[in-house]
Amino acid sequence: MATSAREHAHAPAPSKTGLWSWLTTVDHKRIGILYGASAFIFFLIGGLEALLIRWQLRIPENNFLSAEAYNQLFTMHGTTMVFLAVMPLSAMLFNYLIPLMIGARDVAFPRLNAFSYWVFILGGLFMNASFLFNAAPDAGWFGYANLTSKQYSPGMNVDFWVIGLQILGVASLAAAVNFFVTIINLRAPGMKLMRMPMFVWMSMITQVLLLLAFPVITVALVFLLTDRMFGTGFYIPAQGGDPILWQHLFWIFGHPEVYILILPPFGIVSEILPVFSRKPLFGYAAMVFSGAFIAFLGFGVWSHHMFSTGLGPIADSVFSLTTMLIAIPTGVKIFNWIGTLWGGSLQMKTPLYYALGFIALFVIGGLSGVMHASPPADLQQTDTYFVVAHFHYVLFGGAIFAMVGGAFYWWPKMFGYMLREGLGKVQFWIMFIAMNLTFFPMHYAGLHGMPRRTYTYVAGLGLDWLNLVETIGSLGLAVAFTLFMVNIFVSFRGRKANPAPADPWNGATLEWSIPSPPQEFNFPEIPTVEGRDPLWTAKRKHGGPLPEPKRVDGSNIHLPNPSYWPLVTAIGMSIMLIGFMAGGLPVNLIGVAILFFGAFRWAFEPTG
Amino acid sequence: MRHRSGLLTLFLMLTVIGIAGCGGDYPQSTLTPLGDFARMVDDVFRGTVRWALVVFVLVEAALLVAIFKFRGKPDDAEPDQVHGNAMVEVVWTIIPAVILAFIAVPTVKTIFRTAEVPTDAMEIEVIGHQWWWEFRYPTEGVVTATEMHVPVGQKVVLKMRTADVLHSFWVPQFAAKRDVFQARYTTLWFTADTVGWFPGQCAEFCGTQHARMHSWVVVESPEEFAAWTAAQRVGSPLVNGGVVAPDTTVPAPPVDSVVIKGQDAFVAGGCISCHAMVGTPLAGQLFEGNTNAGPNLSHVASRARLAGGMFENTEANLRRWLSDPQLVKPNTNMKLPRPLTDDEIATLVAYLQTRR
Ligand SMILES: [Cu+2]
Ligand SMILES: [Cu+2]
């Protein structure tokens, strides 16, 4: 980025390196990297929690962990993986890729983008700070009422959870507005909606889901907060409240949340498969509409998480049928991915391995999903390890495989050097085998009577060896991710010898038309788009690979100034919410003051 | 070739797990139904699994064929740039829809069949507590814990609720599971067709000791069941307010007998504020609304398990439990008002072991 030095008469020359430059950055690429690095660290923490869980369960009646510690760990594992790992990993890709893929210089609201990140990281740190007080959340990531009431959870554990999630929700909502507006408004000339890369489509649908689903959990959490802090009784039977209200609100958010987690990986896979098959995505329109249909139906199926509450035969039937209906657009996606491979010329590079692994494993998760879409069968399976197996095939076999594939695919673009192919493939095989060893036996454990969220199980139920295999598998997963970090380290050390060209994979989308890593302004000139897969069209016209794009002087390109007000505002908002838990009204008010001060200065800051 | 051997290994591995998973002894399994309700559920499940296997094999096979058949080299000519095929896409939208119909029809049928609660059934009230299950038999006049006795071949309806947080009562061999709430009853029903002891456990996360909230269904012959209820009725809170007419045909126990000393210790130690016990002034207590309520102990020695089924009802375990319940089962509502002396514990253990 040395060539993009620029001067502004009315602003101090922004420094390009150092801590301060990261704290004040509004560059979507830097914010993307911040998201990615933070999310990966949280992913490692969540993974460590999972390993401790597995170590406890490797033998029956183990005393490695106390019941309290175990309950904190499984709650934090779920909460961390959903809100602090997979969602922000998606946010990393939204940030980094959406502007590049649609031919824009930044997101629509760069400072709001920085604000989202700061709120997210403060929420994540706050949630994990609970461990320092030995009061990590311990009522499950689903936090069912009335266990979460002050009467049954008097400690700070649930407070950390409620306030942490509220903070994180603000980050998600702000980001969702931002990306939605970015995709609608900032597309390059000619980039019609039906010409957008599939990742951008899936991202846009995800933003709509976020915008509609997060207000629901926000309301649910506000009820819980006031129940706990101010003695209201939304979820308390003795006060005329009903714990089932929480379940409805939570799952009206919770099921769309599943698609918030999995649609971006669908997008990743839909980018990788065509490039490494050297063939366009099969059934583009069907892919778009099936994604939209999945999202739409996703709001009408929440009660499939509640069959065991006894909703009655009519509700059970309706929610069962809508749930089964979702299998159809999901099936269409899987068939279209295979259709993309079919007749292609498969280049067996690392990203493709993970995309293929994604399909193979996601199918299993989809099929077990159909099994508990049937309420009678679900009455046996719900709250057992069968369900744990199901969603780990979807979220680990699905989302995480796609994310790792995406990491190998876009790493050269983001950092300017290639990751090692050989190590990546070895990691794939370890991950693929270990993943199945860890999660496949869970189907049997569940069907043979092992409930979820239990800190131990008794000998003699036939569950011992299944659990032992699962634990061995989880160690394999630890090896796989250690290898990933080794790969990053080794590749970074050798980056000079292995620089990434602009277009290492024969890509189809605009991000491959600019240098790796991109310059701060992304595109020296905003490209004009004439169809889908614009880079392939350009290469075909040119009759072969394009010349390596030059780094240019972008000093005349207008970019937003760095700003620390988003960080200040984020800190104010977090303090305001934390006041509900510690310090009370004075802390709330200090937070509000900082929040307003930050927002005010932000609003009247010269934007360069 | 490496890919092929990797996939083959995985396939073999899954097959081994699959086969092994079907054999062996799994007393808490859902896959060996022993009652009508569970069998209906099992039929739906097995039907779905069959379709799922067909789809699994076809899709994974198509994927593998694509991977091996269309392997290309970097300098190969660009493949045909196919963008889609309306015909194919319509077909693979319709086929899953048809398969789903084959799953949906038996599903909906079974939903309505299982929702019909039989009217000619024996009723048992199931009450969840942190962390143990209470069973009340309104007609038979029995109040017990952890072990739910039912006669073989008899339809039973479970009317279920909780005294505190949500739990889920799970009878994997005979029915399935249902969550329990404070303000309304949920139901399950089944007919057990095999005699024996069948374990289950709470399925809804309910706090610290969720893993230690076990239950058993004890299926016995009608005669055994009748004998069991007859014994359990004595001093039951549901029979005559727990009051038992003194038996004048036998001499009263001497004051230094285990029973009299035990009763005194039971009252003095504070046990009485949470547990009903025949012969004490609060024998008729159901402790409604007391979230610390403990099981009715009038016949505790007739039960095989203690502390929500956490361990066997032996003298040693009872002693350990009474010495420091919070150590044995952290956070349990069994909170001693004061530590018991060794003497008291010995007396109480001996006494409780006579409560058959
Ligand atoms: Cu769902
Ligand atoms: Cu429970």
PDB file of C-alpha atoms in Angstrom, chain A residues 280 535-544, chain B residues 78 81:
ATOM      1  CA  PRO A 280     -20.105 -21.692 -14.492  1.00  0.00           C
ATOM      2  CA  LEU A 535     -13.260 -11.969 -15.225  1.00  0.00           C
ATOM      3  CA  TRP A 536     -13.744 -15.112 -17.284  1.00  0.00           C
ATOM      4  CA  THR A 537     -15.414 -12.988 -19.964  1.00  0.00           C
ATOM      5  CA  ALA A 538     -12.475 -10.585 -19.894  1.00  0.00           C
ATOM      6  CA  LYS A 539      -9.952 -13.406 -20.160  1.00  0.00           C
ATOM      7  CA  ARG A 540     -11.847 -14.995 -23.029  1.00  0.00           C
ATOM      8  CA  LYS A 541     -11.923 -11.679 -24.876  1.00  0.00           C
ATOM      9  CA  HIS A 542      -8.233 -11.248 -24.233  1.00  0.00           C
ATOM     10  CA  GLY A 543      -7.561 -14.757 -25.462  1.00  0.00           C
ATOM     11  CA  GLY A 544      -5.751 -15.949 -22.345  1.00  0.00           C
TER      12      GLY A 544
ATOM     13  CA  GLU B  78     -11.990 -25.439 -21.285  1.00  0.00           C
ATOM     14  CA  GLN B  81     -19.766 -23.909 -20.438  1.00  0.00           C
TER      15      GLN B  81
END
